[in-house]
Every structure is written in C-alpha cells, then in structure tokens.
C-alpha cells in the first residue's frame, strides 16, 4: 500500500485531516507558518478547523481564502494569500505610533511580566493598572475595540457562513455557566471570533444571542471534540503554542503569572487528551463498538524548545521581525513533520498522549 504522503500523485492530494489551532497572541504567527507550509505542500484536504483566540483568527482567515476562491481558483493558494494578508495587517498596525498600537497589542495578547523593552513599558503599566484597580466596564465604558474593526475588514463572514468545507469551529467560554460554546456554520460571526479572544480583565464580555462570553481558552484551547463528532477525518493535527512542561521554576511575579496562564489555558486540552486516550484504549481492547466510536489519530506540530525561547511578553508584540521569525519557524516545523512522518496519516498517531499529556492521570479501564 502506498503511504498517504509518500507520493506526489493525485491520490496523495486528497488525504483528509482536521486542524486544531491553539491561541497565543502574536505567537499565532507560528501557526500561520505551519498552515502556510501545509497548504503549500498540497497533499492534504482540510475537513475541519477548530480554533481559539488567535487560533480562531487563523482559522477564519484560512477559511476566508477558501470561500473567496469559490471554485474559480486554487483554494489553497487563496487561503495562503488570506493568511498573509491578515498577518501583514497585524504588522501594519504594529507600525503605528506607541499610543495608537498599544490598545491593539494589549488585546491581541496580554503581556506578562517578562523583561520588556522600554517601548513596551507603557503597555505593561496600563495592563497592570487596569487589572489591579478597575474593570473594563470602568476603564473602557464605550467598549472600544480596534481588533474587532480590523478583523471585520479582513474577513467576509457572510461568505464564510456559506462555506461547506472546511468546517470551522470557534470556541468561547459562556460566562454564566463556565462551559465551552462552539460556534460554527450559521452561528459563525465576527462576534463569535471576538468572544473567543475576549480577555475578561481587559475587555467587556461579548454578547451573543442574549448571553455573554469570554476567551475560549478557559474551556477549550482548542476544542477538539467538534472535530471528532462533526467531521469525517480520523487524523487531527494539533498546532500547539503553549508549552505543557517547563523545567525552570518561575520565581518572579511575571514568570509566575506567565506559567499560571499557560497551565490555565492548557487544562481543557489535557482533559480532552485524557478522554481521547481512554476511548482509544477501550477500542483497542474491544470494549467499544468501532462503528459508533472513532479511533482518532493525533498528531502535533509545535515549536518545542525554539518557541519556548520567546518570552511570554512577546505575545503582545506586533513587530514585523518577530512575526516573520515565528512564521518561518512554523513553516520549518511543519515541513520537518511532513518529511518525518510520510506514512503516519490514516494509519497511526504520532503523539504519545500518555507520556506528553497525562503521566499518571490516565483514566483506569475497568470491567470485564
């Protein structure tokens, strides 16, 4: 049998895969690079895309390109162009004066307490002041949101809602219940994307259909379950930005806050990985009916140690050099994965869920 990615023939170009895109502010430029390389490779067919926060923005930008193609041009090339346009817009906003770009940078990725250049001190001071003394309902009563205007100009949501493939899923946290809400299809909107990226210490909750929502990272970063239950492809590629493990003990206030944010925004991912691992073991032991439960094949592309070298404070940077550096790192990591795993898709997982996510926290398999 020919491997799905070993050949450049037509059959290899149709292998279906789902994408799960984490959020992480400007570090989402790493995901841009990954997506650009996967689209350029041309041997994958995107079935579904689930994204949170910056991952949601990457997801809708990519899908916007497919929608714009409309069967009249190469959808993968149009998707690459749409992603490049989005991130070029981010860079252009970053080229504004400090006072003009500061609100955008704070929204796109709240900075932590790492060592910051002098040009970022104002943003850190404002972030600390707002979160310590007033709520966004006091500091921003008009709910001014530069990112909302930017995304609204970049993405044609009306056309996006009519797109049949790939399916797009955007996750936000319902404030009232604390549960994840996944927006897709006709419910996919600018409000949904902004809710997915709504940091509650900086911006008012986003109202949708009479309810209020915060950043989706609290409940799903990203949500994987819609890719399992609402898409056909078995393979899921996780593009991970936030590290699960850090060996260095955080000791400064900024380091502690940065690590706390990473732990918080990875908690839902770890819970979903635990459930996936449990179902896979039950299927392997013949305790579940494979006609009713999907044996998901998990894969992951991340920056590893290279991405960890970027300070958490850089998640709020919109400098061209940083964004292009992250894009290039993402492209390289995706190309390395494609070369290293030519026979994996459709056959086996390339992620060791127990080792990478669970350790001793696996669900016990009991019963006869």
Tab-separated table of C-alpha atoms in Angstrom:
chain	number	residue	atom	x	y	z
A	1	UNK	CA	0.000	0.000	0.000
A	2	UNK	CA	1.302	3.476	-0.868
A	3	UNK	CA	1.652	5.855	2.076
A	4	UNK	CA	-0.635	8.896	2.069
A	5	UNK	CA	2.236	11.388	1.819
A	6	UNK	CA	4.959	9.360	0.152
A	7	UNK	CA	3.731	10.082	-3.357
A	8	UNK	CA	3.175	13.318	-5.204
A	9	UNK	CA	0.402	11.721	-7.263
A	10	UNK	CA	-3.213	12.912	-7.322
A	11	UNK	CA	-4.413	10.382	-4.735
A	12	UNK	CA	-1.986	11.788	-2.169
A	13	UNK	CA	-3.520	15.233	-2.537
A	14	UNK	CA	-6.865	14.151	-1.157
A	15	UNK	CA	-5.943	12.813	2.287
A	16	UNK	CA	-8.387	14.402	4.783
A	17	UNK	CA	-7.193	15.943	8.012
A	18	UNK	CA	-8.575	18.151	10.789
A	19	UNK	CA	-6.684	21.070	12.313
A	20	UNK	CA	-6.801	22.163	15.969
A	21	UNK	CA	-5.260	25.611	16.461
A	22	UNK	CA	-4.253	26.959	19.883
A	23	UNK	CA	-4.395	30.609	20.852
A	24	UNK	CA	-1.397	32.600	21.995
A	25	UNK	CA	-1.497	36.215	20.841
A	26	UNK	CA	1.164	37.179	18.329
A	27	UNK	CA	2.660	33.705	18.698
A	28	UNK	CA	-0.218	32.724	16.413
A	29	UNK	CA	2.197	33.787	13.652
A	30	UNK	CA	3.877	30.412	14.290
A	31	UNK	CA	0.551	28.798	13.356
A	32	UNK	CA	0.430	30.978	10.232
A	33	UNK	CA	3.749	29.443	9.177
A	34	UNK	CA	2.516	25.903	9.873
A	35	UNK	CA	-0.663	26.458	7.856
A	36	UNK	CA	1.246	28.091	5.024
A	37	UNK	CA	3.537	25.075	4.713
A	38	UNK	CA	0.681	22.552	4.889
A	39	UNK	CA	-1.290	24.422	2.227
A	40	UNK	CA	1.781	24.819	0.033
A	41	UNK	CA	2.525	21.097	0.280
A	42	UNK	CA	-0.836	20.416	-1.355
A	43	UNK	CA	-1.291	16.794	-0.310
A	44	UNK	CA	-3.843	17.385	2.464
A	45	UNK	CA	-7.561	18.069	2.252
A	46	UNK	CA	-8.885	20.078	5.194
A	47	UNK	CA	-12.039	18.585	6.673
A	48	UNK	CA	-12.444	20.715	9.816
A	49	UNK	CA	-10.622	23.509	11.645
A	50	UNK	CA	-11.103	24.262	15.343
A	51	UNK	CA	-9.507	27.390	16.769
A	52	UNK	CA	-9.468	29.519	19.891
A	53	UNK	CA	-8.438	33.171	20.271
A	54	UNK	CA	-5.545	33.770	17.827
A	55	UNK	CA	-6.175	30.210	16.617
A	56	UNK	CA	-9.742	31.229	15.776
A	57	UNK	CA	-8.423	34.181	13.780
A	58	UNK	CA	-6.072	31.928	11.843
A	59	UNK	CA	-8.957	29.526	11.234
A	60	UNK	CA	-11.337	32.137	9.833
A	61	UNK	CA	-8.581	33.783	7.773
A	62	UNK	CA	-7.732	30.440	6.183
A	63	UNK	CA	-11.392	29.582	5.580
A	64	UNK	CA	-11.964	33.085	4.173
A	65	UNK	CA	-9.466	32.211	1.443
A	66	UNK	CA	-11.364	29.023	0.595
A	67	UNK	CA	-14.622	30.960	0.494
A	68	UNK	CA	-13.111	33.644	-1.733
A	69	UNK	CA	-11.861	31.016	-4.189
A	70	UNK	CA	-15.427	29.851	-4.800
A	71	UNK	CA	-14.294	27.045	-7.115
A	72	UNK	CA	-12.845	29.557	-9.584
A	73	UNK	CA	-9.239	29.497	-8.363
A	74	UNK	CA	-6.918	27.341	-6.277
A	75	UNK	CA	-8.480	27.447	-2.776
A	76	UNK	CA	-5.234	26.532	-1.043
A	77	UNK	CA	-3.371	29.401	-2.682
A	78	UNK	CA	-6.200	31.786	-1.855
A	79	UNK	CA	-6.051	30.569	1.752
A	80	UNK	CA	-2.304	31.266	1.850
A	81	UNK	CA	-2.951	34.754	0.487
A	82	UNK	CA	-5.692	35.403	3.054
A	83	UNK	CA	-3.437	34.355	5.933
A	84	UNK	CA	-0.604	36.530	4.645
A	85	UNK	CA	-2.988	39.480	4.275
A	86	UNK	CA	-4.232	39.054	7.835
A	87	UNK	CA	-0.766	38.954	9.366
A	88	UNK	CA	0.508	41.752	7.168
A	89	UNK	CA	-2.347	43.808	8.583
A	90	UNK	CA	-1.181	42.919	12.091
A	91	UNK	CA	2.307	44.131	11.193
A	92	UNK	CA	0.945	47.377	9.732
A	93	UNK	CA	-0.985	48.061	12.914
A	94	UNK	CA	2.218	47.412	14.820
A	95	UNK	CA	3.938	50.112	12.773
A	96	UNK	CA	1.649	52.791	14.223
A	97	UNK	CA	2.800	55.085	16.996
A	98	UNK	CA	3.100	53.634	20.514
A	99	UNK	CA	-0.091	55.308	21.726
A	100	UNK	CA	-2.050	54.109	18.682
A	101	UNK	CA	-0.914	50.497	18.737
A	102	UNK	CA	-0.907	49.891	22.492
A	103	UNK	CA	-4.652	49.057	22.794
A	104	UNK	CA	-4.362	46.653	19.854
A	105	UNK	CA	-1.298	44.949	21.311
A	106	UNK	CA	-2.932	44.531	24.706
A	107	UNK	CA	-5.979	42.932	23.129
A	108	UNK	CA	-4.085	40.693	20.729
A	109	UNK	CA	-2.137	39.122	23.571
A	110	UNK	CA	-1.905	40.442	27.093
A	111	UNK	CA	1.722	40.774	28.049
A	112	UNK	CA	3.209	39.046	31.037
A	113	UNK	CA	5.883	40.248	33.375
A	114	UNK	CA	8.992	39.161	31.491
A	115	UNK	CA	11.709	41.709	30.774
A	116	UNK	CA	10.197	44.215	28.346
A	117	UNK	CA	11.847	46.776	26.117
A	118	UNK	CA	11.250	50.387	27.103
A	119	UNK	CA	8.745	50.792	24.271
A	120	UNK	CA	6.505	48.175	25.932
A	121	UNK	CA	6.652	49.541	29.469
A	122	UNK	CA	3.604	51.728	28.941
A	123	UNK	CA	1.510	48.748	27.841
A	124	UNK	CA	2.614	46.698	30.841
A	125	UNK	CA	1.863	49.555	33.216
A	126	UNK	CA	-1.601	50.092	31.753
A	127	UNK	CA	-2.367	46.367	31.846
A	128	UNK	CA	-1.303	46.153	35.488
A	129	UNK	CA	-3.254	49.281	36.395
A	130	UNK	CA	-6.451	48.121	34.714
A	131	UNK	CA	-6.404	44.604	36.135
A	132	UNK	CA	-5.494	45.762	39.645
A	133	UNK	CA	-7.787	48.755	40.091
A	134	UNK	CA	-10.680	48.857	37.622
A	135	UNK	CA	-12.647	46.547	35.396
A	136	UNK	CA	-13.021	47.060	31.639
A	137	UNK	CA	-16.563	48.251	32.338
A	138	UNK	CA	-14.964	51.247	34.067
A	139	UNK	CA	-11.783	51.697	32.040
A	140	UNK	CA	-13.425	51.192	28.628
A	141	UNK	CA	-17.132	52.069	29.014
A	142	UNK	CA	-17.596	52.537	25.245
A	143	UNK	CA	-16.085	49.076	24.653
A	144	UNK	CA	-13.681	50.423	22.023
A	145	UNK	CA	-12.045	47.503	20.258
A	146	UNK	CA	-9.500	48.120	17.478
A	147	UNK	CA	-9.073	44.420	16.799
A	148	UNK	CA	-12.785	43.999	16.100
A	149	UNK	CA	-12.663	46.635	13.371
A	150	UNK	CA	-9.548	45.059	11.891
A	151	UNK	CA	-10.955	41.504	11.792
A	152	UNK	CA	-14.254	42.790	10.384
A	153	UNK	CA	-12.394	44.370	7.479
A	154	UNK	CA	-10.304	41.267	6.833
A	155	UNK	CA	-12.963	38.526	6.893
A	156	UNK	CA	-16.180	38.216	4.877
A	157	UNK	CA	-18.265	36.369	7.467
A	158	UNK	CA	-21.375	36.248	5.290
A	159	UNK	CA	-19.497	34.313	2.637
A	160	UNK	CA	-17.702	32.273	5.272
A	161	UNK	CA	-21.010	31.031	6.717
A	162	UNK	CA	-21.917	29.527	3.338
A	163	UNK	CA	-18.659	27.549	3.109
A	164	UNK	CA	-19.246	23.784	3.222
A	165	UNK	CA	-15.598	22.711	3.575
A	166	UNK	CA	-13.546	23.028	5.595
A	167	UNK	CA	-15.899	23.268	8.550
A	168	UNK	CA	-14.840	25.956	11.032
A	169	UNK	CA	-15.351	25.780	14.796
A	170	UNK	CA	-14.636	28.720	17.110
A	171	UNK	CA	-14.715	28.253	20.898
A	172	UNK	CA	-15.684	30.798	23.554
A	173	UNK	CA	-16.485	30.484	27.275
A	174	UNK	CA	-20.061	31.173	28.372
A	175	UNK	CA	-19.712	33.442	31.402
A	176	UNK	CA	-22.983	32.360	33.039
A	177	UNK	CA	-22.198	28.625	33.088
A	178	UNK	CA	-18.437	28.492	32.660
A	179	UNK	CA	-18.908	25.990	29.842
A	180	UNK	CA	-17.463	25.965	26.345
A	181	UNK	CA	-19.622	27.190	23.469
A	182	UNK	CA	-18.628	26.189	19.952
A	183	UNK	CA	-19.751	28.453	17.116
A	184	UNK	CA	-19.902	27.081	13.585
A	185	UNK	CA	-21.985	27.199	10.428
A	186	UNK	CA	-24.643	29.907	10.501
A	187	UNK	CA	-23.537	30.951	14.014
A	188	UNK	CA	-20.012	31.759	12.883
A	189	UNK	CA	-19.660	35.531	13.140
A	190	UNK	CA	-17.379	38.410	13.988
A	191	UNK	CA	-18.914	38.402	17.481
A	192	UNK	CA	-18.018	34.722	17.907
A	193	UNK	CA	-14.388	35.312	16.955
A	194	UNK	CA	-14.129	38.329	19.240
A	195	UNK	CA	-15.692	36.349	22.083
A	196	UNK	CA	-13.095	33.640	21.550
A	197	UNK	CA	-10.366	36.265	22.075
A	198	UNK	CA	-12.029	38.260	24.865
A	199	UNK	CA	-9.677	38.559	27.834
A	200	UNK	CA	-12.075	39.482	30.656
A	201	UNK	CA	-9.621	41.648	32.583
A	202	UNK	CA	-9.204	43.929	29.569
A	203	UNK	CA	-12.454	43.893	27.595
A	204	UNK	CA	-16.157	43.595	28.235
A	205	UNK	CA	-17.774	40.214	27.714
A	206	UNK	CA	-19.118	39.800	24.188
A	207	UNK	CA	-22.888	39.438	23.980
A	208	UNK	CA	-24.237	36.838	21.549
A	209	UNK	CA	-27.845	35.676	21.380
A	210	UNK	CA	-28.602	37.263	24.752
A	211	UNK	CA	-25.710	35.617	26.603
A	212	UNK	CA	-22.172	36.739	27.387
A	213	UNK	CA	-18.838	35.156	26.514
A	214	UNK	CA	-15.150	35.349	27.423
A	215	UNK	CA	-11.961	33.935	25.908
A	216	UNK	CA	-12.397	30.349	24.742
A	217	UNK	CA	-9.031	29.297	26.132
A	218	UNK	CA	-10.552	28.740	29.564
A	219	UNK	CA	-12.673	25.844	28.259
A	220	UNK	CA	-11.011	24.685	25.053
A	221	UNK	CA	-7.625	25.687	23.689
A	222	UNK	CA	-8.571	24.488	21.192
A	223	UNK	CA	-11.754	22.394	21.413
A	224	UNK	CA	-11.093	19.009	19.812
A	225	UNK	CA	-14.479	17.333	20.318
A	226	UNK	CA	-16.224	19.027	17.334
A	227	UNK	CA	-13.507	17.634	15.060
A	228	UNK	CA	-14.264	14.146	16.387
A	229	UNK	CA	-18.053	14.264	16.305
A	230	UNK	CA	-18.796	16.580	13.386
A	231	UNK	CA	-16.036	15.748	10.895
A	232	UNK	CA	-15.222	12.584	8.990
A	233	UNK	CA	-11.414	12.646	9.044
A	234	UNK	CA	-9.707	10.488	11.675
A	235	UNK	CA	-6.467	12.475	11.690
A	236	UNK	CA	-6.262	15.589	13.874
A	237	UNK	CA	-3.247	17.876	13.685
A	238	UNK	CA	-2.792	19.991	16.824
A	239	UNK	CA	-0.785	23.167	16.316
A	240	UNK	CA	0.401	23.854	19.848
A	241	UNK	CA	1.760	27.192	21.035
A	242	UNK	CA	1.560	26.979	24.831
A	243	UNK	CA	4.088	24.538	26.329
A	244	UNK	CA	2.762	21.800	28.577
A	245	UNK	CA	6.003	21.483	30.519
A	246	UNK	CA	8.618	23.980	31.697
A	247	UNK	CA	11.562	22.733	33.725
A	248	UNK	CA	12.556	26.111	35.186
A	249	UNK	CA	10.726	27.107	38.360
A	250	UNK	CA	9.021	30.501	37.923
A	251	UNK	CA	10.067	32.831	40.726
A	252	UNK	CA	9.420	36.411	39.615
A	253	UNK	CA	5.863	37.822	39.584
A	254	UNK	CA	5.888	37.918	35.797
A	255	UNK	CA	7.191	34.361	35.436
A	256	UNK	CA	4.595	33.082	37.897
A	257	UNK	CA	1.757	34.821	36.037
A	258	UNK	CA	3.019	33.580	32.681
A	259	UNK	CA	3.179	29.975	33.888
A	260	UNK	CA	-0.214	30.256	35.572
A	261	UNK	CA	-1.706	31.413	32.273
A	262	UNK	CA	-0.088	28.506	30.431
A	263	UNK	CA	-1.430	25.980	32.945
A	264	UNK	CA	-4.907	27.532	32.831
A	265	UNK	CA	-5.105	27.628	29.053
A	266	UNK	CA	-3.787	24.057	28.683
A	267	UNK	CA	-6.121	22.477	31.257
A	268	UNK	CA	-9.009	21.869	28.851
A	269	UNK	CA	-6.655	20.440	26.223
A	270	UNK	CA	-5.229	17.966	28.731
A	271	UNK	CA	-8.763	16.915	29.743
A	272	UNK	CA	-9.714	16.238	26.123
A	273	UNK	CA	-6.491	14.318	25.542
A	274	UNK	CA	-7.320	12.195	28.571
A	275	UNK	CA	-10.743	11.350	27.138
A	276	UNK	CA	-9.277	10.565	23.693
A	277	UNK	CA	-6.699	8.254	25.268
A	278	UNK	CA	-9.413	6.490	27.273
A	279	UNK	CA	-11.607	5.835	24.209
A	280	UNK	CA	-8.621	4.649	22.172
A	281	UNK	CA	-7.688	2.098	24.850
A	282	UNK	CA	-11.274	0.845	25.099
A	283	UNK	CA	-11.402	0.434	21.325
A	284	UNK	CA	-8.062	-1.390	21.308
A	285	UNK	CA	-9.375	-3.826	23.935
A	286	UNK	CA	-12.604	-4.415	22.023
A	287	UNK	CA	-14.808	-2.860	24.710
A	288	UNK	CA	-16.383	-0.273	22.416
A	289	UNK	CA	-18.145	-0.678	19.090
A	290	UNK	CA	-15.849	0.855	16.422
A	291	UNK	CA	-18.911	1.646	14.287
A	292	UNK	CA	-20.053	4.101	16.967
A	293	UNK	CA	-16.711	5.442	18.276
A	294	UNK	CA	-13.946	6.960	16.160
A	295	UNK	CA	-10.370	5.827	16.717
A	296	UNK	CA	-8.799	9.286	16.451
A	297	UNK	CA	-5.229	9.599	15.210
A	298	UNK	CA	-3.494	12.515	16.943
A	299	UNK	CA	-0.581	14.494	15.537
A	300	UNK	CA	1.142	17.663	16.730
A	301	UNK	CA	3.326	20.439	15.356
A	302	UNK	CA	4.871	22.847	17.829
A	303	UNK	CA	7.941	24.966	18.207
A	304	UNK	CA	9.295	22.939	21.098
A	305	UNK	CA	12.327	24.464	22.747
A	306	UNK	CA	12.678	27.025	19.943
A	307	UNK	CA	9.255	28.526	20.675
A	308	UNK	CA	9.884	28.477	24.418
A	309	UNK	CA	12.821	30.832	23.874
A	310	UNK	CA	10.349	33.611	23.063
A	311	UNK	CA	9.329	35.486	26.202
A	312	UNK	CA	5.635	35.435	27.070
A	313	UNK	CA	5.679	39.224	26.763
A	314	UNK	CA	6.331	38.819	23.038
A	315	UNK	CA	2.765	37.529	22.648
A	316	UNK	CA	1.728	41.172	22.567
A	317	UNK	CA	4.380	42.271	20.092
A	318	UNK	CA	3.347	43.105	16.532
A	319	UNK	CA	6.830	43.789	15.178
A	320	UNK	CA	7.496	42.581	11.644
A	321	UNK	CA	10.741	40.876	12.629
A	322	UNK	CA	9.101	38.813	15.392
A	323	UNK	CA	6.075	37.816	13.335
A	324	UNK	CA	8.185	36.808	10.338
A	325	UNK	CA	10.569	34.892	12.597
A	326	UNK	CA	7.661	32.971	14.112
A	327	UNK	CA	6.143	32.341	10.673
A	328	UNK	CA	9.435	30.938	9.395
A	329	UNK	CA	9.767	28.730	12.482
A	330	UNK	CA	6.242	27.404	11.922
A	331	UNK	CA	6.945	26.675	8.251
A	332	UNK	CA	10.125	24.813	9.171
A	333	UNK	CA	8.428	22.731	11.865
A	334	UNK	CA	5.595	21.762	9.506
A	335	UNK	CA	7.989	20.809	6.724
A	336	UNK	CA	10.034	18.739	9.174
A	337	UNK	CA	6.878	16.930	10.316
A	338	UNK	CA	5.832	16.142	6.746
A	339	UNK	CA	9.279	14.723	5.993
A	340	UNK	CA	9.485	12.750	9.239
A	341	UNK	CA	6.024	11.141	9.113
A	342	UNK	CA	5.232	10.320	5.459
A	343	UNK	CA	3.337	7.135	6.359
A	344	UNK	CA	1.513	8.236	9.517
A	345	UNK	CA	-1.708	9.844	8.276
A	346	UNK	CA	-4.601	7.408	8.241
A	347	UNK	CA	-2.512	4.753	9.985
A	348	UNK	CA	-1.159	5.761	13.379
A	349	UNK	CA	-0.892	8.567	15.883
A	350	UNK	CA	2.406	10.418	16.143
A	351	UNK	CA	1.663	11.813	19.625
A	352	UNK	CA	2.251	9.778	22.760
A	353	UNK	CA	-0.723	11.093	24.737
A	354	UNK	CA	0.172	9.258	27.951
A	355	UNK	CA	3.739	10.499	28.000
A	356	UNK	CA	3.172	14.046	26.761
A	357	UNK	CA	-0.105	14.954	28.478
A	358	UNK	CA	-1.173	12.513	31.195
A	359	UNK	CA	1.643	10.822	33.121
A	360	UNK	CA	-0.243	9.066	35.972
A	361	UNK	CA	-3.580	10.753	35.257
A	362	UNK	CA	-4.910	8.164	32.801
A	363	UNK	CA	-8.493	7.025	33.323
A	364	UNK	CA	-8.474	3.429	34.591
A	365	UNK	CA	-10.034	0.886	32.240
A	366	UNK	CA	-12.242	-1.313	34.429
A	367	UNK	CA	-14.803	-4.007	33.913
A	368	UNK	CA	-14.794	-7.456	32.393
